[in-house]
CSV table of C-alpha atoms in Angstrom, one decimal:
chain,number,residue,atom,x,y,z
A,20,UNK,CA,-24.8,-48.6,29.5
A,21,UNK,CA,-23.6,-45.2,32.0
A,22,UNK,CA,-20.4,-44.1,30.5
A,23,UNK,CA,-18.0,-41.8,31.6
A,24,UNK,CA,-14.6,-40.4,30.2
A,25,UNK,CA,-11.6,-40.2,32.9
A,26,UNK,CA,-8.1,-40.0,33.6
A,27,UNK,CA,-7.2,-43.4,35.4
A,28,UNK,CA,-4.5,-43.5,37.6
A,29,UNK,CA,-1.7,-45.0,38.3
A,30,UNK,CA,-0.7,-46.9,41.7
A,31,UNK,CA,1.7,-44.2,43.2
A,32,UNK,CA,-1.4,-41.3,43.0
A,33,UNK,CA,-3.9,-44.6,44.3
A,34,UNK,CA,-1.6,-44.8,47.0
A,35,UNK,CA,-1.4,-41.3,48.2
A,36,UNK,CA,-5.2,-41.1,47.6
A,37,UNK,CA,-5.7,-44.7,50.0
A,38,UNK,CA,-3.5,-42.9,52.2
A,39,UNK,CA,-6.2,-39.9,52.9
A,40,UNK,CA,-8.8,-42.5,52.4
A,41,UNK,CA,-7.0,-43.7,56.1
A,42,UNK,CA,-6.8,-40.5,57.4
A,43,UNK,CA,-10.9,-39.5,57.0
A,44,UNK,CA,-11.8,-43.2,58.2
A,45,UNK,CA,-9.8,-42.6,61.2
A,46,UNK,CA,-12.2,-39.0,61.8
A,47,UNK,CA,-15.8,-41.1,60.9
A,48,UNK,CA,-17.6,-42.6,58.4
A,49,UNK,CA,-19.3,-43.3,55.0
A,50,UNK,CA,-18.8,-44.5,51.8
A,51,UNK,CA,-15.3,-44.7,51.2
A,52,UNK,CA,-14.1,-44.6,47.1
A,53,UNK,CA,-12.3,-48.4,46.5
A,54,UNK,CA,-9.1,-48.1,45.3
A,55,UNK,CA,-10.0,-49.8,41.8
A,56,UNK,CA,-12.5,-47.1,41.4
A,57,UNK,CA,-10.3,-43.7,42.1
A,58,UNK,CA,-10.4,-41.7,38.7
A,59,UNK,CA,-10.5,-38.2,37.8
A,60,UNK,CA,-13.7,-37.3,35.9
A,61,UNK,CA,-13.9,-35.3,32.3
A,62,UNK,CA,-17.2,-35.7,31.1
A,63,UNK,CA,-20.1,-37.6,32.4
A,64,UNK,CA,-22.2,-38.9,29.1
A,65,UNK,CA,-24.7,-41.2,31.6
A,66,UNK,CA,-26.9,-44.0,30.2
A,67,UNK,CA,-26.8,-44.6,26.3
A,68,UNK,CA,-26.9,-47.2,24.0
A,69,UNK,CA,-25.0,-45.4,21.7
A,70,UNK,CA,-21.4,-46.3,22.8
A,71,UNK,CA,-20.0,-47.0,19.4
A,72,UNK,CA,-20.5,-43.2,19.1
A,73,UNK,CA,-18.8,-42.3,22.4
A,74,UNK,CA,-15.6,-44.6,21.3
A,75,UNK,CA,-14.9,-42.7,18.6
A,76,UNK,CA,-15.8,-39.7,19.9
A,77,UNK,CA,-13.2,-40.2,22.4
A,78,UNK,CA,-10.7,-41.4,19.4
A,79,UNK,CA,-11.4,-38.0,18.1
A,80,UNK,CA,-9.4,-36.4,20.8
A,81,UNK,CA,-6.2,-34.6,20.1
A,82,UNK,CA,-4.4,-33.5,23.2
A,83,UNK,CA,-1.0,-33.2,24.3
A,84,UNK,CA,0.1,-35.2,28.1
A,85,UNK,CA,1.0,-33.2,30.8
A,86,UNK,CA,1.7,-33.8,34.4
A,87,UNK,CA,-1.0,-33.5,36.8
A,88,UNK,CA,-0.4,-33.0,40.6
A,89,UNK,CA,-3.1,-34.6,42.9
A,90,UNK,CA,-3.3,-32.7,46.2
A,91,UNK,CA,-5.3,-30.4,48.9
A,92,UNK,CA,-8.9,-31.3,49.5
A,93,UNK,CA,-12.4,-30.0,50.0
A,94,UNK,CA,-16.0,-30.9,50.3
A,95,UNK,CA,-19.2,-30.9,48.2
A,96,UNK,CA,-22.2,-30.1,50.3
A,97,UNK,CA,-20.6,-31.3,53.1
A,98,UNK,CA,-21.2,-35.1,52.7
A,99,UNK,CA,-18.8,-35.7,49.7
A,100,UNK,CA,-15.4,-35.2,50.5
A,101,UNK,CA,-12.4,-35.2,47.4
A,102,UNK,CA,-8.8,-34.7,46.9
A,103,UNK,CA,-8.3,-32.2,44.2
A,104,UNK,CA,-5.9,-32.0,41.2
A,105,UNK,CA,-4.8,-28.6,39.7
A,106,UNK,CA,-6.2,-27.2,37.0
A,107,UNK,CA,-3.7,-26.5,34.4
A,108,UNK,CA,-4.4,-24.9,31.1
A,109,UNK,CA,-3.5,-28.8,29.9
A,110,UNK,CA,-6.5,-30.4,31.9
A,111,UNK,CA,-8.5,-27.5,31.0
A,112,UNK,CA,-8.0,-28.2,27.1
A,113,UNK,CA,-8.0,-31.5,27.5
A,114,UNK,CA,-11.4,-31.1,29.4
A,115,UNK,CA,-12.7,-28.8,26.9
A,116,UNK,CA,-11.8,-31.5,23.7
A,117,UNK,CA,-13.1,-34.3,25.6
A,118,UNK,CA,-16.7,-32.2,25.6
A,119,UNK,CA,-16.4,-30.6,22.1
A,120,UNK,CA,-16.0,-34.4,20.2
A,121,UNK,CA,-18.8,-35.6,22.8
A,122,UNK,CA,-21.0,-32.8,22.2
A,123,UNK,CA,-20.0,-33.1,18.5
A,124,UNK,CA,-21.1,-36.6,18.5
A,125,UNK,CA,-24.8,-35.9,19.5
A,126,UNK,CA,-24.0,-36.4,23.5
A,127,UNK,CA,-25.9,-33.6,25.4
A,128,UNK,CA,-23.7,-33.1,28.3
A,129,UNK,CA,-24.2,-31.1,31.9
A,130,UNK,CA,-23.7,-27.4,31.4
A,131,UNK,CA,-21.3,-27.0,34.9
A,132,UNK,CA,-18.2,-25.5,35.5
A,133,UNK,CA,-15.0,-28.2,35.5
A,134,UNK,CA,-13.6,-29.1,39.0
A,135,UNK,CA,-11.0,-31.7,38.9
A,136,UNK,CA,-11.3,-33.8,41.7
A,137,UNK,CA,-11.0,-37.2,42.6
A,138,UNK,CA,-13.7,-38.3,45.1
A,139,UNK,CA,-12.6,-40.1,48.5
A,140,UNK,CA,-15.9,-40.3,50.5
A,141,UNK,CA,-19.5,-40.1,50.0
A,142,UNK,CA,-22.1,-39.1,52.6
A,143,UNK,CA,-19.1,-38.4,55.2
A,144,UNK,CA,-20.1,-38.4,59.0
A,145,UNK,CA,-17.4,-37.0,61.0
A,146,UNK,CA,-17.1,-39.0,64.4
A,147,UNK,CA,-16.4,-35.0,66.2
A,148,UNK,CA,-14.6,-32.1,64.7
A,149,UNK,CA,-13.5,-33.0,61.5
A,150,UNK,CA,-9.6,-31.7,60.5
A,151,UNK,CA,-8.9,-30.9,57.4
A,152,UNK,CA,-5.2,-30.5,58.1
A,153,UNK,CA,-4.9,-34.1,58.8
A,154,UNK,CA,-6.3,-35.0,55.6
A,155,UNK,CA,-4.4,-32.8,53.7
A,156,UNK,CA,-1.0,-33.7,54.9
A,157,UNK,CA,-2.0,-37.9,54.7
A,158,UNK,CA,-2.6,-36.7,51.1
A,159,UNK,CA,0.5,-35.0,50.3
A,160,UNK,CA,1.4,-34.0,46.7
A,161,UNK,CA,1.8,-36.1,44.1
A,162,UNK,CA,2.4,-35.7,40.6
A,163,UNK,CA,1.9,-38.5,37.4
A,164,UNK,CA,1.9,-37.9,33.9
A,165,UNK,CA,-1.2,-38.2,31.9
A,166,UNK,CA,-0.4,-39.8,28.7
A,167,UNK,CA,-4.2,-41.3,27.8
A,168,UNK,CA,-7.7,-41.0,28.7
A,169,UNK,CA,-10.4,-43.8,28.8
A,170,UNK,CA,-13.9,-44.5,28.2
A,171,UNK,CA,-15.0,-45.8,31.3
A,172,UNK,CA,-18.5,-48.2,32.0
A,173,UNK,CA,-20.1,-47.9,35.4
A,174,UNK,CA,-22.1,-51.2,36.7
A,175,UNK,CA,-23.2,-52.4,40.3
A,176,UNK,CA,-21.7,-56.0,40.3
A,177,UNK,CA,-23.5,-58.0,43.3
A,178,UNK,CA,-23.8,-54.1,45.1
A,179,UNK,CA,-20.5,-52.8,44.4
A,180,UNK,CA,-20.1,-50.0,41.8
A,181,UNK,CA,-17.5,-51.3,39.1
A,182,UNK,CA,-15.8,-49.4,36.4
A,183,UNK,CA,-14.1,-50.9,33.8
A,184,UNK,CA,-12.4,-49.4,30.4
A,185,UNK,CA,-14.0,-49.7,27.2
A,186,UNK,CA,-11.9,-47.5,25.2
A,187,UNK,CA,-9.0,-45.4,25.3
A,188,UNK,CA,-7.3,-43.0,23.9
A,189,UNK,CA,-3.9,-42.0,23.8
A,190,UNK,CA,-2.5,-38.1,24.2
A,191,UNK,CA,0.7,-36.8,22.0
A,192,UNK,CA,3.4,-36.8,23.5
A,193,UNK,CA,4.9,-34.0,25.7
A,194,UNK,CA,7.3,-31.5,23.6
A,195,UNK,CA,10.1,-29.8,25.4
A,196,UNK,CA,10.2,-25.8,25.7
A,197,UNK,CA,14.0,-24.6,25.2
């Protein structure tokens, strides 16, 4: 089984994401992210059978929600193009407990720096000059809360890639600063 842990999200940040999705299909061409799919990554744990373990590594999590804002863009080696989310020091803890219980769990996990970003196209072929500006502004900004993280499965179902939940966990709630 290839698991993943993620921050889903909900249909108002899908939309805004679709919306870019438009924008870069209208400049060229590749393999656009479906809807269904769009998720922001915390740790990649790949293929295990041990997915008992990652469940309650995941329940193991204690993090407070936060609002993340989804906007800007970039690229990855030119090919893999992403809308990008801020990282706050409340993603970055979350990140960072999401990694200590898997690591605490036996899960040997990539060794890279944390980017938050949500990925829009694969292998991207501009049709000319690409413009960025154009992307960014189809984007927009948009903020969500993040109240709960999931334990995600990755499988090709007759060629498409398919995620579906098979845990979650939820965060504490938000406190107000006076």
């Amino acid at each position: 089984m290839r698991l993943f842990v993620a921050i889903c999200l909900p249909p108002e940040a899908k939309a805004a994401l679709d919306r870019g999705i438009q924008a870069l299909k209208q400049q060229g061409s590749g393999s656009f992210t479906s809807s269904d799919n769009m998720h922001l990554t915390l740790a990649f744990i790949g293929e295990t059978t041990r997915w008992r373990e990652a469940v309650r590594a995941i329940q193991a999590v204690q993090a407070p929600g936060f609002p993340l804002t989804i906007q800007s863009s970039g690229q990855f080696g030119g090919q893999l193009i992403w809308a990008g989310a801020g990282l706050t020091k409340e993603l970055a803890f979350l990140q960072k407990q999401v990694t200590k219980c898997l690591e605490l769990a036996g899960f040997a996990l990539e060794k890279k720096t944390f980017k938050p970003h949500l990925t829009l196209c694969r292998r991207f072929q501009p049709s000319g000059e690409w413009d960025k500006s154009a992307l960014n502004a189809a984007l927009g900004s948009t903020t969500f809360p993040v109240n709960q993280i999931f334990l995600m499965r990755s499988d090709r179902v007759n060629g498409k890639l398919t995620y579906t939940p098979v845990a979650k966990q939820i965060l504490t709630q938000q406190t107000k600063e006076d």
